[in-house]
Structure formats: C-alpha cells, structure tokens
C-alpha cells in the first residue's frame, strides 16, 4: 500500500457566515495554519500524513481540499479536523451543520492482471499503467463508518485471493488406513444407480434431492446408532435441536455473510400475511395453473438462508453469556434436520446433494481441551470405520471449513486450528470422496458470538459433521448393497432390511 494517495474535497456547512468580518477570517487563517496543519500530521512519520492543499470560505461554507498518504488517511484527517474546527467555531457561536463530500479519490499501485469490475461505494474505477484510481461515492457518514478503510482491506483481500488462484487448496496427508485390501474392493458399481434400480431411493422433485426408502433409511439410522453408541455416549455428549432456518444475524457473526451467496438456499418471508395482499397471486394461479414468480418476488423479503453449516445457529444459545469454567468441556450434537447447499454442476448421486442429512457435533472448552477432544473423536471414528463399516480411508489436513465457506483460500499453517477431512476412495470411479470432518475452530465462534469464560481464559470450540449420505456413499461403494458383504456387527445393527414397496 505504499504510494497510495488520498484526495478529498469537502464542504463544511456552518450555521452562519464565516466571512462577515475580517477578524474572524484572519483568525480562521491562523487556525488552519497553527492548529489544523499540525493536527493532520500528528502520529505520522516526519514529512508524512495529511495536508490541506487549499481552503476557501464563501458565506456559510468552508471548502476544504485535503490530500494524504497512507499515514493519516484524508478521511481521518477530515474527521479530526471537524472536531477541532467545531471547537474553534464555537467561540463565535457558530455550529457545524453538516459536511458534504464533493469528491474522494484514492490512487494506488495495482497489478494489471487483477481485474476489478465494480466495488461498493465506488462510482468509477480507472486502471492504467499499473495505477488504480477509485472515485468514491461517499457521504460523511460513510467516512465515519470507515467505509474507505474497509474498501482498501477488501482490495487487499482480492489481491491475496488472486495470488491463491490456480494454486491447489491446502491438502496434507495425515493418516491412511491399512491398505492390504485396497485394490480388491467387493464392489465396483455406483451405489446410487444400484439403489435406484432396487427401488431404495428415488430422485425427489427438487434439485440434488432424494427420497430415501425404508432400506437406506434403516442404514442411515444404523449409522446414527453407531455414532451414538461408539462416540457420543462414551464421550459424554447430549443431544440438542439446532434451528434450521438461519437468519442473517447468524451468518454475519459466523463469517458466512462474507462469501456464502453463490451456494446458499435463501429463505423469504411474506412482507405481510394479510390474505388480501396475496389475493392477486392466488387468483393468478387459479386461472393459469402457474405459480406467478414475479408477483411473488415483489411480496417477499429474504430473511436468511437454510441450514448450511449446521453449527452456526446453535451459537445464539450462548451469545453474550459468560460460562463457569467448571462446565467445560461442553459436548452437544444435533441431528434434527437437513442441510442445504446450491451445488455446482458436479451434482452426482447421493455424493453431492442440495439437501443432505448430517449429525453435527460441537464441543467447547479451553484450547487444550478442544484440541485433545478432537484427537479422541478421530480415534473413535477410526474404530468405527475400520471395525464396523469396514472401509478404507485416509485423513488429510485441509483449509479450515469456515475459511473455505467464507471464500478464503487458506493456509492451514498451525496444526492447531483447522480441519481434518476423512476421505475414502469410491472404487467405481476411482475418485476420493470426503465423507467426514473433524475441526478445531479456535476462538472464532466464541468471539463471533461474544461468549466468555468466567476465568477470562480463551474459549475455543470444535465441530465435526457426519454426513449420512456420505457415509452411505462410501460404505456401499466399497462393500456393496448385499448385507452378506457387510460386517456382522453392522448387519446386527441394521437387522433385516425392510421391504415395503413393490411396483408394477
Ligand atoms: N460445520 C462444519 C461444516 O460445515 C462441520 O459440519 O463443514
Ligand atoms: Zn460445524
């Protein structure tokens, strides 16, 4: 951000005339030279900071031309100046009515390769000879809200994102299950196709959505039971019910509001539930048999999205609270509903879905507790995969899920905060599928939702998502749909698969 320049033209509107007598003007002149100029350099290295390039008075208006480098940004200079000027003018019983921003330009070095189309609060963007000029469209309130600073931070973020582009996501192998059997899986078909053939599942009316028949549902419930018996009970978990409609406030605090838009399923509420307001919509449908989308769009308001990451809305339960240290570690899970993601063209069978089912596991404690607990969970999961599901898998250190969901490419530098993905090969395609994660989320959630610990120690949390469809995709792809091919332990839990439907 060197070589950055700020050029700000503003008009200060006062409650009465500034140039109605010579004494006042000459004192204003002194004020500008003796108070204002040094004020705009305060805190900056010698020769740096902001300066008044010019000023002029006409009636009740004081025009200001400010310019600065990165040290005292011109908008900060204006905010400083307003305070000081207010004090000075008070001597003459003159108040400041408001400040109008005539123009604000920021110029900086910018690589040709990084294209920018539009930016908020920027009416025009010029990019030439390695220099970028932003012509801001801001009022004084926007300056007070530090919009220009946030805009510059956004540009830095875009630079970082551009430097990550093309590089693959972080991925580092941590563990591989025993591998003697790897090349000889019992099954080489696509389990989704097989299940469709057998009538276990049928594509639902929605995109990436399935209806699960009794057999596969039995398998899902078996997974849940195994998870509860082998992991959640022994580790002291209690069940909760997390909300599944996620209002904006949650996503603002969780960071999802930064990047979730292309993947969210949006939820809208009617602007009013007055039937009269909706009568036209109902009538239109009755006479056309078509749902009038445009008419509906005018009458609804987006209030948030459907459950995406599952744990974020839980945190409202703790928001603003202080917890006694003695109740740590907190261990809760939720399996009360669906998660929804607008998936890309890569939709495939039950492996990639717009609607899926997941048990979400959340633990909260001191840093040490949270890290240690993540390791215990991993150990227990491994036992399930090896002994009950009888699958081959590997574990990898990847970009933390919350960074990925905020649209940040990530360096998972420290092996403390971050995500471990469990991945398994699907023999029919030879591709690896991520079917489970265990994440240490650091203090991100307690911070984001203002949750504190009585002792003042840092509060950490972790979460782990167990996707039922993903477990099924992996288990069935590697072992097939015939119960004889499964471990006895697993068969005991599913029992005989129910046959309910027959089709003619
Ligand atoms: N909340 C985490 C995620 O969305 C774990 O389920 O990946
Ligand atoms: Zn989570």
mmCIF file of C-alpha atoms in Angstrom, residues 24-418:
data_model
loop_
_atom_site.group_PDB
_atom_site.id
_atom_site.type_symbol
_atom_site.label_atom_id
_atom_site.label_comp_id
_atom_site.label_asym_id
_atom_site.label_seq_id
_atom_site.Cartn_x
_atom_site.Cartn_y
_atom_site.Cartn_z
ATOM 1 C CA UNK A 24 -12.954 36.161 12.017
ATOM 2 C CA UNK A 25 -11.345 35.352 8.685
ATOM 3 C CA UNK A 26 -7.866 36.129 9.830
ATOM 4 C CA UNK A 27 -8.385 34.008 12.921
ATOM 5 C CA UNK A 28 -9.656 31.186 10.774
ATOM 6 C CA UNK A 29 -6.495 31.596 8.732
ATOM 7 C CA UNK A 30 -4.407 31.268 11.900
ATOM 8 C CA UNK A 31 -6.438 28.265 12.985
ATOM 9 C CA UNK A 32 -5.766 26.499 9.708
ATOM 10 C CA UNK A 33 -2.050 27.166 9.870
ATOM 11 C CA UNK A 34 -1.397 26.704 13.555
ATOM 12 C CA UNK A 35 -3.923 24.103 14.675
ATOM 13 C CA UNK A 36 -5.192 22.272 11.634
ATOM 14 C CA UNK A 37 -1.943 21.645 9.780
ATOM 15 C CA UNK A 38 -0.083 20.029 12.704
ATOM 16 C CA UNK A 39 -3.219 18.100 13.685
ATOM 17 C CA UNK A 40 -3.233 16.359 10.323
ATOM 18 C CA UNK A 41 0.346 15.203 10.725
ATOM 19 C CA UNK A 42 0.056 14.008 14.295
ATOM 20 C CA UNK A 43 1.228 10.441 14.684
ATOM 21 C CA UNK A 44 2.710 10.198 11.188
ATOM 22 C CA UNK A 45 6.450 9.926 10.490
ATOM 23 C CA UNK A 46 8.158 13.261 9.681
ATOM 24 C CA UNK A 47 7.131 14.612 6.316
ATOM 25 C CA UNK A 48 4.131 12.271 6.135
ATOM 26 C CA UNK A 49 0.440 12.486 6.957
ATOM 27 C CA UNK A 50 -2.342 14.631 5.549
ATOM 28 C CA UNK A 51 -2.245 18.220 4.457
ATOM 29 C CA UNK A 52 -4.619 20.975 3.500
ATOM 30 C CA UNK A 53 -3.953 21.696 -0.137
ATOM 31 C CA UNK A 54 -6.335 24.555 -0.204
ATOM 32 C CA UNK A 55 -9.334 26.038 1.527
ATOM 33 C CA UNK A 56 -11.758 28.820 0.921
ATOM 34 C CA UNK A 57 -14.732 30.429 2.522
ATOM 35 C CA UNK A 58 -17.925 31.578 0.950
ATOM 36 C CA UNK A 59 -20.746 32.596 3.230
ATOM 37 C CA UNK A 60 -21.625 29.696 5.494
ATOM 38 C CA UNK A 61 -19.452 27.245 3.629
ATOM 39 C CA UNK A 62 -15.873 26.248 4.172
ATOM 40 C CA UNK A 63 -14.363 24.378 1.259
ATOM 41 C CA UNK A 64 -11.525 22.006 2.061
ATOM 42 C CA UNK A 65 -9.075 20.269 -0.195
ATOM 43 C CA UNK A 66 -7.230 17.516 1.647
ATOM 44 C CA UNK A 67 -4.572 15.212 0.407
ATOM 45 C CA UNK A 68 -2.695 12.478 2.181
ATOM 46 C CA UNK A 69 -0.527 9.415 2.048
ATOM 47 C CA UNK A 70 -1.291 6.218 3.949
ATOM 48 C CA UNK A 71 -0.409 7.613 7.355
ATOM 49 C CA UNK A 72 -3.285 9.905 8.208
ATOM 50 C CA UNK A 73 -5.775 8.987 5.529
ATOM 51 C CA UNK A 74 -7.612 12.037 4.194
ATOM 52 C CA UNK A 75 -10.941 10.907 5.628
ATOM 53 C CA UNK A 76 -9.373 10.502 9.062
ATOM 54 C CA UNK A 77 -7.889 13.946 8.609
ATOM 55 C CA UNK A 78 -11.338 15.351 7.883
ATOM 56 C CA UNK A 79 -12.807 13.674 10.955
ATOM 57 C CA UNK A 80 -10.006 15.105 13.118
ATOM 58 C CA UNK A 81 -10.451 18.485 11.561
ATOM 59 C CA UNK A 82 -14.189 18.555 12.102
ATOM 60 C CA UNK A 83 -13.755 18.151 15.851
ATOM 61 C CA UNK A 84 -11.105 20.818 16.150
ATOM 62 C CA UNK A 85 -12.949 23.198 13.852
ATOM 63 C CA UNK A 86 -16.116 22.714 15.855
ATOM 64 C CA UNK A 87 -14.274 23.835 18.951
ATOM 65 C CA UNK A 88 -12.810 26.834 17.171
ATOM 66 C CA UNK A 89 -16.117 27.948 15.679
ATOM 67 C CA UNK A 90 -17.906 27.580 18.981
ATOM 68 C CA UNK A 91 -16.066 30.693 20.097
ATOM 69 C CA UNK A 92 -18.119 32.615 17.548
ATOM 70 C CA UNK A 93 -21.288 30.722 18.392
ATOM 71 C CA UNK A 94 -21.150 29.044 15.029
ATOM 72 C CA UNK A 95 -22.052 25.387 14.700
ATOM 73 C CA UNK A 96 -21.279 22.815 12.034
ATOM 74 C CA UNK A 97 -24.466 21.782 10.284
ATOM 75 C CA UNK A 98 -23.017 19.075 8.142
ATOM 76 C CA UNK A 99 -20.254 18.084 5.800
ATOM 77 C CA UNK A 100 -20.708 17.385 2.149
ATOM 78 C CA UNK A 101 -18.207 15.261 0.298
ATOM 79 C CA UNK A 102 -17.663 16.654 -3.177
ATOM 80 C CA UNK A 103 -15.167 14.080 -4.295
ATOM 81 C CA UNK A 104 -12.847 11.470 -2.874
ATOM 82 C CA UNK A 105 -10.222 9.811 -5.000
ATOM 83 C CA UNK A 106 -7.831 7.095 -3.926
ATOM 84 C CA UNK A 107 -4.952 6.122 -6.196
ATOM 85 C CA UNK A 108 -2.642 3.176 -5.664
ATOM 86 C CA UNK A 109 -0.425 0.671 -7.430
ATOM 87 C CA UNK A 110 -2.382 -2.214 -8.885
ATOM 88 C CA UNK A 111 -1.331 -5.196 -10.922
ATOM 89 C CA UNK A 112 -2.755 -5.283 -14.426
ATOM 90 C CA UNK A 113 -3.683 -8.933 -14.049
ATOM 91 C CA UNK A 114 -6.197 -8.443 -11.252
ATOM 92 C CA UNK A 115 -9.434 -7.334 -12.835
ATOM 93 C CA UNK A 116 -11.948 -5.333 -10.879
ATOM 94 C CA UNK A 117 -15.412 -4.764 -12.199
ATOM 95 C CA UNK A 118 -17.397 -2.911 -9.586
ATOM 96 C CA UNK A 119 -16.874 -2.002 -5.985
ATOM 97 C CA UNK A 120 -19.351 -0.769 -3.403
ATOM 98 C CA UNK A 121 -19.224 2.991 -2.759
ATOM 99 C CA UNK A 122 -17.132 3.463 -5.897
ATOM 100 C CA UNK A 123 -18.772 5.274 -8.790
ATOM 101 C CA UNK A 124 -15.871 4.926 -11.167
ATOM 102 C CA UNK A 125 -12.744 2.861 -11.410
ATOM 103 C CA UNK A 126 -9.762 3.688 -13.586
ATOM 104 C CA UNK A 127 -6.959 1.291 -14.140
ATOM 105 C CA UNK A 128 -3.959 2.223 -16.230
ATOM 106 C CA UNK A 129 -0.175 1.966 -16.193
ATOM 107 C CA UNK A 130 -0.189 -0.092 -13.046
ATOM 108 C CA UNK A 131 -2.170 2.544 -11.138
ATOM 109 C CA UNK A 132 -5.705 2.192 -9.932
ATOM 110 C CA UNK A 133 -7.899 5.183 -9.114
ATOM 111 C CA UNK A 134 -11.123 4.809 -7.212
ATOM 112 C CA UNK A 135 -13.661 7.629 -7.434
ATOM 113 C CA UNK A 136 -15.670 7.170 -4.298
ATOM 114 C CA UNK A 137 -19.332 7.832 -3.880
ATOM 115 C CA UNK A 138 -19.494 8.515 -0.160
ATOM 116 C CA UNK A 139 -21.100 10.887 2.275
ATOM 117 C CA UNK A 140 -19.640 11.975 5.587
ATOM 118 C CA UNK A 141 -21.487 9.219 7.465
ATOM 119 C CA UNK A 142 -19.768 6.629 5.262
ATOM 120 C CA UNK A 143 -16.396 8.151 6.148
ATOM 121 C CA UNK A 144 -17.240 7.960 9.835
ATOM 122 C CA UNK A 145 -18.152 4.305 9.340
ATOM 123 C CA UNK A 146 -14.655 3.775 7.891
ATOM 124 C CA UNK A 147 -16.000 2.618 4.542
ATOM 125 C CA UNK A 148 -12.784 3.707 2.745
ATOM 126 C CA UNK A 149 -10.648 1.630 5.129
ATOM 127 C CA UNK A 150 -12.845 -1.408 4.621
ATOM 128 C CA UNK A 151 -12.703 -0.870 0.882
ATOM 129 C CA UNK A 152 -8.925 -0.924 0.980
ATOM 130 C CA UNK A 153 -8.992 -4.044 3.107
ATOM 131 C CA UNK A 154 -11.290 -5.618 0.531
ATOM 132 C CA UNK A 155 -8.776 -4.804 -2.195
ATOM 133 C CA UNK A 156 -6.016 -6.427 -0.165
ATOM 134 C CA UNK A 157 -8.221 -9.496 0.183
ATOM 135 C CA UNK A 158 -8.768 -9.580 -3.574
ATOM 136 C CA UNK A 159 -5.020 -9.427 -4.101
ATOM 137 C CA UNK A 160 -4.463 -12.336 -1.738
ATOM 138 C CA UNK A 161 -7.251 -14.304 -3.413
ATOM 139 C CA UNK A 162 -5.688 -13.629 -6.817
ATOM 140 C CA UNK A 163 -2.334 -14.869 -5.578
ATOM 141 C CA UNK A 164 -4.009 -18.110 -4.437
ATOM 142 C CA UNK A 165 -5.816 -18.659 -7.688
ATOM 143 C CA UNK A 166 -4.520 -21.597 -9.645
ATOM 144 C CA UNK A 167 -2.736 -22.964 -6.629
ATOM 145 C CA UNK A 168 -4.458 -26.027 -5.312
ATOM 146 C CA UNK A 169 -6.165 -25.909 -1.952
ATOM 147 C CA UNK A 170 -4.157 -26.858 1.033
ATOM 148 C CA UNK A 171 -4.040 -30.635 1.440
ATOM 149 C CA UNK A 172 -1.657 -32.670 3.519
ATOM 150 C CA UNK A 173 -1.923 -36.373 4.216
ATOM 151 C CA UNK A 174 -2.041 -37.244 7.920
ATOM 152 C CA UNK A 175 -3.147 -40.846 8.059
ATOM 153 C CA UNK A 176 -4.024 -43.798 5.853
ATOM 154 C CA UNK A 177 -5.942 -46.865 6.917
ATOM 155 C CA UNK A 178 -4.335 -50.281 6.451
ATOM 156 C CA UNK A 179 -4.050 -50.911 2.794
ATOM 157 C CA UNK A 180 -3.609 -54.619 2.006
ATOM 158 C CA UNK A 181 -7.124 -54.875 0.666
ATOM 159 C CA UNK A 182 -7.229 -51.595 -1.187
ATOM 160 C CA UNK A 183 -7.143 -52.986 -4.678
ATOM 161 C CA UNK A 184 -9.737 -55.640 -4.122
ATOM 162 C CA UNK A 185 -12.922 -53.962 -3.026
ATOM 163 C CA UNK A 186 -16.034 -56.115 -3.001
ATOM 164 C CA UNK A 187 -17.988 -53.851 -5.264
ATOM 165 C CA UNK A 188 -17.286 -51.732 -8.315
ATOM 166 C CA UNK A 189 -20.644 -50.188 -9.141
ATOM 167 C CA UNK A 190 -22.136 -46.805 -8.447
ATOM 168 C CA UNK A 191 -24.262 -47.318 -5.345
ATOM 169 C CA UNK A 192 -26.706 -44.563 -6.303
ATOM 170 C CA UNK A 193 -27.541 -46.312 -9.569
ATOM 171 C CA UNK A 194 -27.830 -49.636 -7.804
ATOM 172 C CA UNK A 195 -30.156 -48.190 -5.196
ATOM 173 C CA UNK A 196 -32.325 -46.593 -7.868
ATOM 174 C CA UNK A 197 -32.545 -49.945 -9.660
ATOM 175 C CA UNK A 198 -33.592 -51.683 -6.476
ATOM 176 C CA UNK A 199 -36.116 -49.006 -5.608
ATOM 177 C CA UNK A 200 -34.292 -47.977 -2.425
ATOM 178 C CA UNK A 201 -34.237 -44.327 -3.441
ATOM 179 C CA UNK A 202 -35.869 -42.090 -5.987
ATOM 180 C CA UNK A 203 -34.927 -38.649 -7.132
ATOM 181 C CA UNK A 204 -37.167 -36.120 -5.421
ATOM 182 C CA UNK A 205 -38.851 -33.159 -7.083
ATOM 183 C CA UNK A 206 -36.028 -30.796 -6.168
ATOM 184 C CA UNK A 207 -32.519 -30.332 -7.445
ATOM 185 C CA UNK A 208 -29.977 -32.600 -5.739
ATOM 186 C CA UNK A 209 -32.698 -34.030 -3.533
ATOM 187 C CA UNK A 210 -33.681 -37.659 -2.970
ATOM 188 C CA UNK A 211 -36.412 -39.572 -1.258
ATOM 189 C CA UNK A 212 -34.898 -42.317 0.814
ATOM 190 C CA UNK A 213 -36.855 -45.535 1.035
ATOM 191 C CA UNK A 214 -37.071 -47.839 4.047
ATOM 192 C CA UNK A 215 -33.868 -49.837 3.334
ATOM 193 C CA UNK A 216 -31.457 -46.941 3.066
ATOM 194 C CA UNK A 217 -33.226 -45.142 5.887
ATOM 195 C CA UNK A 218 -32.534 -48.198 8.022
ATOM 196 C CA UNK A 219 -28.887 -47.849 7.080
ATOM 197 C CA UNK A 220 -28.854 -44.124 7.940
ATOM 198 C CA UNK A 221 -30.360 -44.867 11.330
ATOM 199 C CA UNK A 222 -27.811 -47.606 11.862
ATOM 200 C CA UNK A 223 -25.060 -45.050 11.238
ATOM 201 C CA UNK A 224 -26.625 -42.755 13.797
ATOM 202 C CA UNK A 225 -26.882 -45.527 16.334
ATOM 203 C CA UNK A 226 -23.275 -46.499 15.825
ATOM 204 C CA UNK A 227 -22.229 -42.896 16.159
ATOM 205 C CA UNK A 228 -24.232 -42.504 19.347
ATOM 206 C CA UNK A 229 -23.077 -45.779 20.920
ATOM 207 C CA UNK A 230 -19.438 -45.670 19.890
ATOM 208 C CA UNK A 231 -18.697 -41.964 20.017
ATOM 209 C CA UNK A 232 -21.288 -39.669 21.509
ATOM 210 C CA UNK A 233 -22.311 -41.615 24.616
ATOM 211 C CA UNK A 234 -18.811 -42.632 25.674
ATOM 212 C CA UNK A 235 -17.559 -39.095 25.155
ATOM 213 C CA UNK A 236 -20.378 -37.593 27.186
ATOM 214 C CA UNK A 237 -22.468 -35.865 24.518
ATOM 215 C CA UNK A 238 -26.039 -34.631 24.927
ATOM 216 C CA UNK A 239 -28.474 -34.018 22.120
ATOM 217 C CA UNK A 240 -29.884 -30.612 21.226
ATOM 218 C CA UNK A 241 -32.112 -29.284 18.471
ATOM 219 C CA UNK A 242 -30.482 -26.532 16.403
ATOM 220 C CA UNK A 243 -32.536 -24.161 14.226
ATOM 221 C CA UNK A 244 -32.577 -24.918 10.530
ATOM 222 C CA UNK A 245 -33.588 -21.528 9.183
ATOM 223 C CA UNK A 246 -30.613 -19.265 9.576
ATOM 224 C CA UNK A 247 -31.268 -15.516 9.856
ATOM 225 C CA UNK A 248 -28.684 -13.070 8.519
ATOM 226 C CA UNK A 249 -27.528 -12.201 12.013
ATOM 227 C CA UNK A 250 -26.084 -15.686 12.469
ATOM 228 C CA UNK A 251 -24.191 -15.558 9.207
ATOM 229 C CA UNK A 252 -22.881 -12.089 9.979
ATOM 230 C CA UNK A 253 -21.396 -13.418 13.189
ATOM 231 C CA UNK A 254 -20.149 -16.709 11.751
ATOM 232 C CA UNK A 255 -18.471 -15.073 8.773
ATOM 233 C CA UNK A 256 -20.700 -16.801 6.230
ATOM 234 C CA UNK A 257 -22.133 -13.419 5.226
ATOM 235 C CA UNK A 258 -18.769 -12.757 3.595
ATOM 236 C CA UNK A 259 -18.986 -15.432 0.975
ATOM 237 C CA UNK A 260 -21.897 -17.841 1.116
ATOM 238 C CA UNK A 261 -24.106 -16.223 -1.557
ATOM 239 C CA UNK A 262 -23.491 -18.482 -4.581
ATOM 240 C CA UNK A 263 -24.227 -21.586 -2.517
ATOM 241 C CA UNK A 264 -26.982 -20.574 -0.128
ATOM 242 C CA UNK A 265 -30.585 -21.559 -0.326
ATOM 243 C CA UNK A 266 -32.418 -18.381 0.530
ATOM 244 C CA UNK A 267 -35.434 -18.142 2.758
ATOM 245 C CA UNK A 268 -38.014 -15.420 2.241
ATOM 246 C CA UNK A 269 -40.883 -14.329 4.431
ATOM 247 C CA UNK A 270 -44.072 -12.706 3.155
ATOM 248 C CA UNK A 271 -43.998 -8.930 3.564
ATOM 249 C CA UNK A 272 -47.391 -9.329 5.201
ATOM 250 C CA UNK A 273 -49.696 -12.232 5.914
ATOM 251 C CA UNK A 274 -52.726 -10.231 5.004
ATOM 252 C CA UNK A 275 -54.663 -12.522 2.595
ATOM 253 C CA UNK A 276 -55.779 -9.507 0.585
ATOM 254 C CA UNK A 277 -52.177 -8.655 -0.189
ATOM 255 C CA UNK A 278 -51.804 -12.150 -1.661
ATOM 256 C CA UNK A 279 -55.175 -12.413 -3.356
ATOM 257 C CA UNK A 280 -53.866 -11.482 -6.778
ATOM 258 C CA UNK A 281 -51.245 -14.212 -6.557
ATOM 259 C CA UNK A 282 -53.807 -16.821 -5.597
ATOM 260 C CA UNK A 283 -56.192 -15.717 -8.321
ATOM 261 C CA UNK A 284 -53.471 -15.758 -10.927
ATOM 262 C CA UNK A 285 -52.602 -19.313 -10.035
ATOM 263 C CA UNK A 286 -56.234 -20.374 -10.075
ATOM 264 C CA UNK A 287 -56.789 -19.132 -13.606
ATOM 265 C CA UNK A 288 -53.439 -20.184 -15.118
ATOM 266 C CA UNK A 289 -52.230 -23.127 -13.033
ATOM 267 C CA UNK A 290 -48.903 -21.389 -12.999
ATOM 268 C CA UNK A 291 -47.141 -20.001 -9.974
ATOM 269 C CA UNK A 292 -46.541 -16.283 -10.682
ATOM 270 C CA UNK A 293 -42.948 -15.966 -9.589
ATOM 271 C CA UNK A 294 -42.522 -12.298 -10.398
ATOM 272 C CA UNK A 295 -45.612 -11.352 -8.430
ATOM 273 C CA UNK A 296 -44.381 -13.407 -5.510
ATOM 274 C CA UNK A 297 -40.918 -11.839 -5.620
ATOM 275 C CA UNK A 298 -42.467 -8.418 -5.062
ATOM 276 C CA UNK A 299 -44.247 -9.633 -1.958
ATOM 277 C CA UNK A 300 -41.445 -11.359 -0.091
ATOM 278 C CA UNK A 301 -38.361 -10.417 1.855
ATOM 279 C CA UNK A 302 -35.201 -12.560 2.205
ATOM 280 C CA UNK A 303 -34.720 -13.198 5.920
ATOM 281 C CA UNK A 304 -31.759 -15.570 5.694
ATOM 282 C CA UNK A 305 -30.928 -18.983 4.371
ATOM 283 C CA UNK A 306 -31.499 -22.628 5.099
ATOM 284 C CA UNK A 307 -29.116 -24.558 7.304
ATOM 285 C CA UNK A 308 -25.766 -24.722 5.556
ATOM 286 C CA UNK A 309 -23.047 -25.488 8.088
ATOM 287 C CA UNK A 310 -25.364 -26.648 10.904
ATOM 288 C CA UNK A 311 -23.407 -25.414 13.932
ATOM 289 C CA UNK A 312 -23.573 -21.602 13.455
ATOM 290 C CA UNK A 313 -27.218 -21.058 14.553
ATOM 291 C CA UNK A 314 -26.527 -23.049 17.744
ATOM 292 C CA UNK A 315 -24.238 -20.276 18.959
ATOM 293 C CA UNK A 316 -27.128 -17.894 19.556
ATOM 294 C CA UNK A 317 -27.864 -20.150 22.537
ATOM 295 C CA UNK A 318 -24.652 -18.955 24.192
ATOM 296 C CA UNK A 319 -24.494 -15.471 22.742
ATOM 297 C CA UNK A 320 -23.486 -12.805 25.210
ATOM 298 C CA UNK A 321 -23.121 -15.294 28.079
ATOM 299 C CA UNK A 322 -20.292 -15.962 30.473
ATOM 300 C CA UNK A 323 -19.716 -19.629 31.284
ATOM 301 C CA UNK A 324 -18.299 -21.032 34.522
ATOM 302 C CA UNK A 325 -15.098 -22.965 33.789
ATOM 303 C CA UNK A 326 -16.420 -25.982 35.682
ATOM 304 C CA UNK A 327 -18.955 -26.913 32.981
ATOM 305 C CA UNK A 328 -16.265 -27.424 30.361
ATOM 306 C CA UNK A 329 -15.870 -29.195 28.061
ATOM 307 C CA UNK A 330 -19.396 -28.727 26.704
ATOM 308 C CA UNK A 331 -20.368 -31.537 24.315
ATOM 309 C CA UNK A 332 -23.576 -31.383 22.280
ATOM 310 C CA UNK A 333 -24.848 -32.696 18.980
ATOM 311 C CA UNK A 334 -27.719 -32.051 16.615
ATOM 312 C CA UNK A 335 -29.385 -34.345 14.095
ATOM 313 C CA UNK A 336 -32.645 -32.500 13.780
ATOM 314 C CA UNK A 337 -32.790 -31.631 10.152
ATOM 315 C CA UNK A 338 -31.448 -31.130 6.717
ATOM 316 C CA UNK A 339 -28.603 -29.026 5.371
ATOM 317 C CA UNK A 340 -28.839 -27.275 2.033
ATOM 318 C CA UNK A 341 -26.258 -26.145 -0.476
ATOM 319 C CA UNK A 342 -26.734 -24.996 -4.010
ATOM 320 C CA UNK A 343 -24.198 -27.328 -5.572
ATOM 321 C CA UNK A 344 -22.457 -26.780 -8.861
ATOM 322 C CA UNK A 345 -22.784 -28.905 -11.971
ATOM 323 C CA UNK A 346 -20.862 -31.571 -10.086
ATOM 324 C CA UNK A 347 -24.089 -32.969 -8.677
ATOM 325 C CA UNK A 348 -23.736 -36.691 -8.566
ATOM 326 C CA UNK A 349 -25.942 -39.266 -6.964
ATOM 327 C CA UNK A 350 -26.069 -39.184 -3.200
ATOM 328 C CA UNK A 351 -22.468 -37.987 -3.034
ATOM 329 C CA UNK A 352 -23.139 -34.359 -3.843
ATOM 330 C CA UNK A 353 -26.526 -33.030 -2.879
ATOM 331 C CA UNK A 354 -28.500 -29.841 -2.488
ATOM 332 C CA UNK A 355 -30.266 -31.392 0.506
ATOM 333 C CA UNK A 356 -28.425 -33.675 2.863
ATOM 334 C CA UNK A 357 -28.566 -35.137 6.354
ATOM 335 C CA UNK A 358 -25.846 -34.720 8.885
ATOM 336 C CA UNK A 359 -25.188 -35.187 12.567
ATOM 337 C CA UNK A 360 -23.298 -32.126 13.750
ATOM 338 C CA UNK A 361 -21.112 -32.483 16.793
ATOM 339 C CA UNK A 362 -19.933 -29.445 18.745
ATOM 340 C CA UNK A 363 -17.519 -29.260 21.650
ATOM 341 C CA UNK A 364 -16.429 -26.208 23.599
ATOM 342 C CA UNK A 365 -13.642 -25.801 26.115
ATOM 343 C CA UNK A 366 -10.224 -24.384 26.773
ATOM 344 C CA UNK A 367 -7.753 -24.608 23.943
ATOM 345 C CA UNK A 368 -6.159 -27.751 25.392
ATOM 346 C CA UNK A 369 -9.495 -29.449 25.960
ATOM 347 C CA UNK A 370 -10.707 -28.713 22.460
ATOM 348 C CA UNK A 371 -7.577 -29.997 20.764
ATOM 349 C CA UNK A 372 -7.430 -33.098 22.907
ATOM 350 C CA UNK A 373 -11.085 -33.815 22.295
ATOM 351 C CA UNK A 374 -10.644 -33.561 18.532
ATOM 352 C CA UNK A 375 -8.000 -36.269 18.780
ATOM 353 C CA UNK A 376 -10.248 -38.517 20.863
ATOM 354 C CA UNK A 377 -13.011 -38.124 18.315
ATOM 355 C CA UNK A 378 -10.691 -39.051 15.499
ATOM 356 C CA UNK A 379 -9.615 -42.175 17.342
ATOM 357 C CA UNK A 380 -13.199 -43.240 17.868
ATOM 358 C CA UNK A 381 -14.191 -42.555 14.293
ATOM 359 C CA UNK A 382 -11.288 -44.668 13.115
ATOM 360 C CA UNK A 383 -12.527 -47.597 15.141
ATOM 361 C CA UNK A 384 -15.965 -47.336 13.512
ATOM 362 C CA UNK A 385 -14.565 -47.120 10.000
ATOM 363 C CA UNK A 386 -12.146 -49.978 10.486
ATOM 364 C CA UNK A 387 -14.223 -52.372 12.550
ATOM 365 C CA UNK A 388 -17.894 -51.736 11.864
ATOM 366 C CA UNK A 389 -18.120 -50.128 8.442
ATOM 367 C CA UNK A 390 -15.017 -51.933 7.227
ATOM 368 C CA UNK A 391 -13.851 -49.280 4.817
ATOM 369 C CA UNK A 392 -10.547 -47.869 3.654
ATOM 370 C CA UNK A 393 -9.951 -44.174 4.162
ATOM 371 C CA UNK A 394 -7.334 -41.512 4.659
ATOM 372 C CA UNK A 395 -7.205 -38.308 6.697
ATOM 373 C CA UNK A 396 -5.865 -35.004 5.451
ATOM 374 C CA UNK A 397 -5.174 -31.583 6.866
ATOM 375 C CA UNK A 398 -7.084 -29.073 4.724
ATOM 376 C CA UNK A 399 -8.174 -25.435 4.601
ATOM 377 C CA UNK A 400 -10.389 -24.910 7.671
ATOM 378 C CA UNK A 401 -14.030 -25.306 6.703
ATOM 379 C CA UNK A 402 -15.015 -21.872 7.975
ATOM 380 C CA UNK A 403 -12.354 -20.210 5.854
ATOM 381 C CA UNK A 404 -13.442 -22.154 2.801
ATOM 382 C CA UNK A 405 -17.050 -21.163 3.470
ATOM 383 C CA UNK A 406 -16.069 -17.509 3.776
ATOM 384 C CA UNK A 407 -14.469 -17.789 0.370
ATOM 385 C CA UNK A 408 -10.931 -17.561 1.687
ATOM 386 C CA UNK A 409 -8.301 -19.802 0.305
ATOM 387 C CA UNK A 410 -6.331 -20.860 3.244
ATOM 388 C CA UNK A 411 -3.063 -21.709 4.575
ATOM 389 C CA UNK A 412 -3.669 -24.124 7.385
ATOM 390 C CA UNK A 413 -0.324 -23.164 8.882
ATOM 391 C CA UNK A 414 -0.640 -24.012 12.521
ATOM 392 C CA UNK A 415 -1.720 -27.525 13.262
ATOM 393 C CA UNK A 416 -3.971 -26.305 15.998
ATOM 394 C CA UNK A 417 -6.847 -24.510 14.313
ATOM 395 C CA UNK A 418 -8.079 -26.269 11.232
#
